[in-house]
mmCIF file of C-alpha atoms in Angstrom:
data_model
loop_
_atom_site.group_PDB
_atom_site.id
_atom_site.type_symbol
_atom_site.label_atom_id
_atom_site.label_comp_id
_atom_site.label_asym_id
_atom_site.label_seq_id
_atom_site.Cartn_x
_atom_site.Cartn_y
_atom_site.Cartn_z
ATOM 1 C CA MET L 1 -5.637 -19.374 -1.345
ATOM 2 C CA PRO L 2 -8.830 -18.926 -3.405
ATOM 3 C CA THR L 3 -8.270 -17.811 -6.981
ATOM 4 C CA PRO L 4 -8.524 -13.978 -7.086
ATOM 5 C CA PRO L 5 -11.217 -12.532 -9.337
ATOM 6 C CA ALA L 6 -10.236 -11.275 -12.773
ATOM 7 C CA LEU L 7 -8.418 -7.977 -12.339
ATOM 8 C CA ALA L 8 -10.136 -5.319 -14.432
ATOM 9 C CA PRO L 9 -7.957 -2.388 -15.469
ATOM 10 C CA GLY L 10 -8.075 0.431 -12.942
ATOM 11 C CA ARG L 11 -9.780 -1.569 -10.167
ATOM 12 C CA PRO L 12 -7.443 -2.405 -7.274
ATOM 13 C CA LEU L 13 -7.543 -5.836 -5.657
ATOM 14 C CA LEU L 14 -6.858 -6.221 -1.914
ATOM 15 C CA VAL L 15 -5.649 -9.595 -0.637
ATOM 16 C CA HIS L 16 -4.808 -10.259 3.004
ATOM 17 C CA GLY L 17 -3.625 -13.069 5.245
ATOM 18 C CA THR L 18 -1.756 -13.715 8.476
ATOM 19 C CA VAL L 19 1.938 -14.085 9.111
ATOM 20 C CA GLY L 20 1.351 -17.440 10.811
ATOM 21 C CA GLU L 21 -0.625 -18.910 7.897
ATOM 22 C CA TRP L 22 1.798 -17.817 5.183
ATOM 23 C CA ALA L 23 4.952 -18.441 7.202
ATOM 24 C CA ALA L 24 3.814 -22.061 7.645
ATOM 25 C CA ARG L 25 3.341 -22.359 3.897
ATOM 26 C CA ALA L 26 6.696 -20.734 3.219
ATOM 27 C CA ALA L 27 8.432 -23.153 5.609
ATOM 28 C CA ARG L 28 7.345 -26.032 3.358
ATOM 29 C CA ARG L 29 8.935 -24.473 0.265
ATOM 30 C CA PRO L 30 12.517 -23.719 -0.691
ATOM 31 C CA GLY L 31 13.507 -20.083 -0.438
ATOM 32 C CA HIS L 32 13.303 -17.999 -3.608
ATOM 33 C CA PRO L 33 16.706 -16.880 -4.963
ATOM 34 C CA ASP L 34 15.426 -13.313 -5.425
ATOM 35 C CA ASP L 35 14.974 -13.074 -1.640
ATOM 36 C CA ALA L 36 18.325 -14.460 -0.510
ATOM 37 C CA GLU L 37 20.183 -11.149 -0.155
ATOM 38 C CA ARG L 38 17.447 -9.452 1.857
ATOM 39 C CA LEU L 39 16.949 -12.503 4.077
ATOM 40 C CA GLU L 40 20.654 -12.437 4.919
ATOM 41 C CA ALA L 41 20.326 -8.815 6.009
ATOM 42 C CA PHE L 42 17.719 -9.616 8.672
ATOM 43 C CA ARG L 43 19.203 -10.351 12.103
ATOM 44 C CA ASP L 44 15.842 -11.151 13.681
ATOM 45 C CA ASP L 45 14.228 -14.538 12.953
ATOM 46 C CA ARG L 46 10.772 -12.981 13.360
ATOM 47 C CA MET L 47 11.535 -10.475 10.600
ATOM 48 C CA ARG L 48 12.824 -13.252 8.328
ATOM 49 C CA ARG L 49 9.664 -15.248 8.977
ATOM 50 C CA ARG L 50 7.409 -12.288 8.205
ATOM 51 C CA PHE L 51 9.424 -11.406 5.098
ATOM 52 C CA ARG L 52 9.143 -14.930 3.680
ATOM 53 C CA ALA L 53 5.423 -15.006 4.501
ATOM 54 C CA SER L 54 4.727 -11.676 2.796
ATOM 55 C CA ARG L 55 6.731 -12.615 -0.294
ATOM 56 C CA LEU L 56 4.901 -15.918 -0.668
ATOM 57 C CA LEU L 57 1.491 -14.200 -0.319
ATOM 58 C CA LEU L 58 2.556 -11.649 -2.938
ATOM 59 C CA ARG L 59 3.943 -14.229 -5.380
ATOM 60 C CA THR L 60 0.897 -16.450 -4.953
ATOM 61 C CA THR L 61 -1.428 -13.493 -5.654
ATOM 62 C CA LEU L 62 0.488 -12.321 -8.728
ATOM 63 C CA GLY L 63 0.848 -15.887 -9.971
ATOM 64 C CA ALA L 64 -2.892 -16.513 -9.684
ATOM 65 C CA LEU L 65 -3.628 -13.320 -11.606
ATOM 66 C CA CYS L 66 -1.314 -14.163 -14.504
ATOM 67 C CA ASP L 67 -1.628 -17.990 -14.438
ATOM 68 C CA ARG L 68 1.962 -18.479 -13.352
ATOM 69 C CA ASP L 69 3.516 -20.712 -10.673
ATOM 70 C CA PRO L 70 4.454 -18.547 -7.664
ATOM 71 C CA ASP L 71 8.073 -19.749 -7.877
ATOM 72 C CA ARG L 72 8.271 -18.250 -11.381
ATOM 73 C CA VAL L 73 7.234 -14.777 -10.198
ATOM 74 C CA ARG L 74 10.361 -12.624 -10.005
ATOM 75 C CA LEU L 75 10.525 -9.724 -7.557
ATOM 76 C CA ALA L 76 12.971 -6.815 -7.523
ATOM 77 C CA ARG L 77 13.234 -3.275 -6.156
ATOM 78 C CA THR L 78 13.754 0.090 -7.776
ATOM 79 C CA ALA L 79 16.634 2.358 -6.763
ATOM 80 C CA LEU L 80 14.213 3.992 -4.310
ATOM 81 C CA GLY L 81 13.264 0.620 -2.810
ATOM 82 C CA ARG L 82 9.829 0.184 -4.391
ATOM 83 C CA PRO L 83 9.106 -3.481 -5.244
ATOM 84 C CA TYR L 84 8.119 -4.518 -8.762
ATOM 85 C CA ALA L 85 7.805 -7.733 -10.734
ATOM 86 C CA PRO L 86 10.135 -8.013 -13.772
ATOM 87 C CA GLY L 87 8.193 -9.537 -16.650
ATOM 88 C CA LEU L 88 4.834 -8.286 -15.351
ATOM 89 C CA PRO L 89 4.912 -4.577 -16.239
ATOM 90 C CA GLU L 90 1.123 -4.396 -16.498
ATOM 91 C CA LEU L 91 0.708 -5.161 -12.783
ATOM 92 C CA ASP L 92 1.514 -2.697 -10.028
ATOM 93 C CA PHE L 93 1.398 -3.779 -6.371
ATOM 94 C CA SER L 94 2.096 -2.690 -2.825
ATOM 95 C CA LEU L 95 2.544 -4.492 0.500
ATOM 96 C CA SER L 96 1.886 -3.586 4.120
ATOM 97 C CA HIS L 97 1.922 -5.403 7.434
ATOM 98 C CA THR L 98 1.152 -4.690 11.054
ATOM 99 C CA GLY L 99 1.116 -7.226 13.854
ATOM 100 C CA SER L 100 0.063 -10.546 12.316
ATOM 101 C CA LEU L 101 -1.753 -9.021 9.321
ATOM 102 C CA LEU L 102 -0.294 -9.043 5.800
ATOM 103 C CA ALA L 103 -1.944 -6.959 3.056
ATOM 104 C CA VAL L 104 -1.252 -6.880 -0.688
ATOM 105 C CA ALA L 105 -2.882 -4.473 -3.159
ATOM 106 C CA VAL L 106 -2.602 -5.092 -6.911
ATOM 107 C CA LEU L 107 -3.650 -2.840 -9.806
ATOM 108 C CA ARG L 108 -3.632 -3.416 -13.546
ATOM 109 C CA GLY L 109 -2.883 -0.152 -15.312
ATOM 110 C CA GLY L 110 -1.805 2.603 -12.903
ATOM 111 C CA ARG L 111 -0.100 2.866 -9.530
ATOM 112 C CA VAL L 112 -1.314 1.515 -6.190
ATOM 113 C CA GLY L 113 -0.339 1.737 -2.516
ATOM 114 C CA VAL L 114 -1.604 0.077 0.666
ATOM 115 C CA ASP L 115 -1.042 0.843 4.341
ATOM 116 C CA ALA L 116 -2.261 -0.893 7.506
ATOM 117 C CA GLU L 117 -2.429 0.356 11.104
ATOM 118 C CA HIS L 118 -4.161 -0.953 14.239
ATOM 119 C CA GLU L 119 -7.333 0.883 15.214
ATOM 120 C CA GLY L 120 -7.358 2.953 18.375
ATOM 121 C CA ARG L 121 -3.937 4.513 17.887
ATOM 122 C CA PRO L 122 -3.761 8.015 19.462
ATOM 123 C CA MET L 123 -3.087 10.444 16.623
ATOM 124 C CA SER L 124 -3.584 13.936 18.057
ATOM 125 C CA VAL L 125 0.146 14.410 18.717
ATOM 126 C CA LEU L 126 0.799 13.872 14.992
ATOM 127 C CA GLU L 127 -1.919 16.175 13.678
ATOM 128 C CA HIS L 128 0.351 19.173 13.056
ATOM 129 C CA ARG L 129 2.921 16.945 11.344
ATOM 130 C CA MET L 130 0.521 15.128 9.021
ATOM 131 C CA CYS L 131 -2.308 17.518 8.134
ATOM 132 C CA THR L 132 -2.498 20.444 5.749
ATOM 133 C CA PRO L 133 -4.324 23.567 6.992
ATOM 134 C CA HIS L 134 -7.219 22.609 4.711
ATOM 135 C CA GLU L 135 -7.496 19.162 6.348
ATOM 136 C CA ARG L 136 -7.359 20.552 9.870
ATOM 137 C CA ALA L 137 -10.021 23.097 9.027
ATOM 138 C CA GLY L 138 -12.191 20.266 7.693
ATOM 139 C CA LEU L 139 -11.807 18.296 10.936
ATOM 140 C CA ASP L 140 -12.770 21.386 12.949
ATOM 141 C CA ALA L 141 -15.760 22.083 10.714
ATOM 142 C CA ARG L 142 -17.046 18.549 11.342
ATOM 143 C CA GLY L 143 -16.703 19.070 15.086
ATOM 144 C CA LEU L 144 -14.504 16.002 15.543
ATOM 145 C CA ARG L 145 -12.932 15.673 18.979
ATOM 146 C CA GLY L 146 -11.294 12.986 21.077
ATOM 147 C CA ALA L 147 -11.576 9.412 19.831
ATOM 148 C CA ALA L 148 -13.607 10.419 16.760
ATOM 149 C CA ARG L 149 -10.867 12.832 15.689
ATOM 150 C CA ASP L 150 -8.188 10.209 16.331
ATOM 151 C CA ALA L 151 -10.084 7.718 14.167
ATOM 152 C CA GLU L 152 -10.363 10.147 11.251
ATOM 153 C CA LEU L 153 -6.719 11.166 11.613
ATOM 154 C CA LEU L 154 -5.688 7.507 11.498
ATOM 155 C CA ARG L 155 -7.750 6.973 8.354
ATOM 156 C CA LEU L 156 -6.116 10.006 6.763
ATOM 157 C CA TRP L 157 -2.672 8.835 7.873
ATOM 158 C CA THR L 158 -3.097 5.415 6.243
ATOM 159 C CA LEU L 159 -4.409 6.999 3.050
ATOM 160 C CA LYS L 160 -1.418 9.347 2.838
ATOM 161 C CA GLU L 161 1.000 6.525 3.576
ATOM 162 C CA ALA L 162 -0.645 4.439 0.857
ATOM 163 C CA TYR L 163 -0.409 7.339 -1.587
ATOM 164 C CA THR L 164 3.317 7.826 -0.980
ATOM 165 C CA LYS L 165 3.763 4.091 -1.566
ATOM 166 C CA ALA L 166 1.965 4.496 -4.895
ATOM 167 C CA LEU L 167 4.311 7.372 -5.670
ATOM 168 C CA GLY L 168 7.270 5.178 -4.793
ATOM 169 C CA THR L 169 8.917 8.039 -2.926
ATOM 170 C CA GLY L 170 8.087 7.170 0.676
ATOM 171 C CA LEU L 171 8.725 9.965 3.175
ATOM 172 C CA ARG L 172 10.360 12.190 0.564
ATOM 173 C CA HIS L 173 6.924 13.825 0.510
ATOM 174 C CA PRO L 174 6.026 14.520 4.194
ATOM 175 C CA PRO L 175 2.287 14.016 4.790
ATOM 176 C CA ARG L 176 1.702 17.610 5.896
ATOM 177 C CA THR L 177 2.924 18.929 2.524
ATOM 178 C CA PHE L 178 0.116 17.484 0.393
ATOM 179 C CA GLY L 179 -3.600 16.722 0.511
ATOM 180 C CA LEU L 180 -5.642 14.043 -1.224
ATOM 181 C CA ASP L 181 -8.726 16.214 -1.721
ATOM 182 C CA ALA L 182 -8.525 18.001 -5.067
ATOM 183 C CA ALA L 183 -9.857 21.149 -3.325
ATOM 184 C CA ASP L 184 -6.821 21.289 -1.000
ATOM 185 C CA PRO L 185 -4.629 24.298 -1.922
ATOM 186 C CA ALA L 186 -1.550 22.311 -0.851
ATOM 187 C CA GLY L 187 -1.938 20.116 -3.943
ATOM 188 C CA ARG L 188 -0.276 16.731 -4.206
ATOM 189 C CA PRO L 189 2.676 15.148 -6.015
ATOM 190 C CA VAL L 190 1.802 13.135 -9.116
ATOM 191 C CA PRO L 191 3.065 9.553 -9.655
ATOM 192 C CA ARG L 192 5.133 8.725 -12.713
ATOM 193 C CA ASP L 193 5.266 5.560 -14.763
ATOM 194 C CA ALA L 194 8.405 3.500 -15.431
ATOM 195 C CA ALA L 195 9.386 5.877 -18.235
ATOM 196 C CA GLY L 196 9.089 8.909 -15.952
ATOM 197 C CA THR L 197 5.872 10.195 -17.549
ATOM 198 C CA PRO L 198 3.487 11.930 -15.089
ATOM 199 C CA LEU L 199 0.572 9.608 -14.377
ATOM 200 C CA THR L 200 -2.473 11.848 -14.220
ATOM 201 C CA GLY L 201 -5.896 10.361 -13.799
ATOM 202 C CA ARG L 202 -8.514 9.400 -11.264
ATOM 203 C CA LEU L 203 -7.507 8.912 -7.647
ATOM 204 C CA THR L 204 -9.552 6.174 -5.958
ATOM 205 C CA THR L 205 -9.395 5.409 -2.240
ATOM 206 C CA ALA L 206 -10.873 2.662 -0.084
ATOM 207 C CA THR L 207 -10.544 1.946 3.629
ATOM 208 C CA HIS L 208 -11.365 -1.401 5.238
ATOM 209 C CA VAL L 209 -11.362 -2.707 8.802
ATOM 210 C CA LEU L 210 -9.891 -6.207 9.068
ATOM 211 C CA GLY L 211 -9.836 -7.674 12.554
ATOM 212 C CA GLY L 212 -9.172 -4.377 14.291
ATOM 213 C CA VAL L 213 -6.734 -3.175 11.648
ATOM 214 C CA LEU L 214 -7.429 -0.215 9.358
ATOM 215 C CA VAL L 215 -6.274 -0.962 5.797
ATOM 216 C CA SER L 216 -6.309 1.805 3.184
ATOM 217 C CA VAL L 217 -5.738 1.409 -0.557
ATOM 218 C CA VAL L 218 -5.049 4.286 -2.951
ATOM 219 C CA ALA L 219 -5.023 3.754 -6.732
ATOM 220 C CA VAL L 220 -4.120 6.244 -9.454
ATOM 221 C CA ARG L 221 -5.642 5.294 -12.792
ATOM 222 C CA PRO L 222 -4.391 6.698 -16.111
ATOM 223 C CA SER L 223 -6.748 9.102 -17.807
ATOM 224 C CA ARG L 224 -6.696 11.917 -20.325
ATOM 225 C CA GLU L 225 -8.872 13.875 -17.946
ATOM 226 C CA PRO L 226 -7.539 16.091 -15.146
ATOM 227 C CA VAL L 227 -6.759 14.389 -11.840
ATOM 228 C CA GLU L 228 -9.925 13.889 -9.817
ATOM 229 C CA PHE L 229 -10.584 12.751 -6.269
ATOM 230 C CA GLU L 230 -12.924 9.754 -6.073
ATOM 231 C CA PRO L 231 -13.555 8.656 -2.476
ATOM 232 C CA GLY L 232 -14.047 4.931 -2.086
ATOM 233 C CA SER L 233 -15.788 2.772 0.445
ATOM 234 C CA SER L 234 -14.983 2.747 4.137
ATOM 235 C CA ARG L 235 -16.085 -0.390 5.931
#
């Protein structure tokens, strides 16, 4: 893969690839000992193949950022299942996959999450389960209906999924219980660092379309200022 650009503090990097491409590369390398236990747990060869592909993409990305051979990048999981890299405490990262797409987001200084979903997914049946009253009122005020409403709901869904990945809590915070907009009365849970200290700072979001897949990245950057909402690009 091309060498990633220098990772400035607080600016998330998104790297993506395909399962086929990275599974082929993984097949030419010995398995990493850190992955052995999880590989044994998979009963489906397709899941093993995707797992090895995603781990190689992640290790290659982290290795390129810290000038380290991918085989020397250790990976582990917290008690809540969130992956981290022992020996690289300055880098936070998140993974997502859907279909053949693999996505990795990396952040230096802060917490980051990424989520990917195919475009065109009907979302109206999930609206009451994923939106706060403030968010639903905003959709109504914009006059969004039908496919346009589904598209905005899917964008919001991926952003909320990415945010819970940054939190490291997963579905312990149901999406309807928090908003990303600072003006939302529902508020939102705040990530904590490895020491358990609340990580307040700027919230940055970005949404990309990659081959028919919506990929959203959410980064929380440390700051002495109050938490702010900083919408990112959508392209």
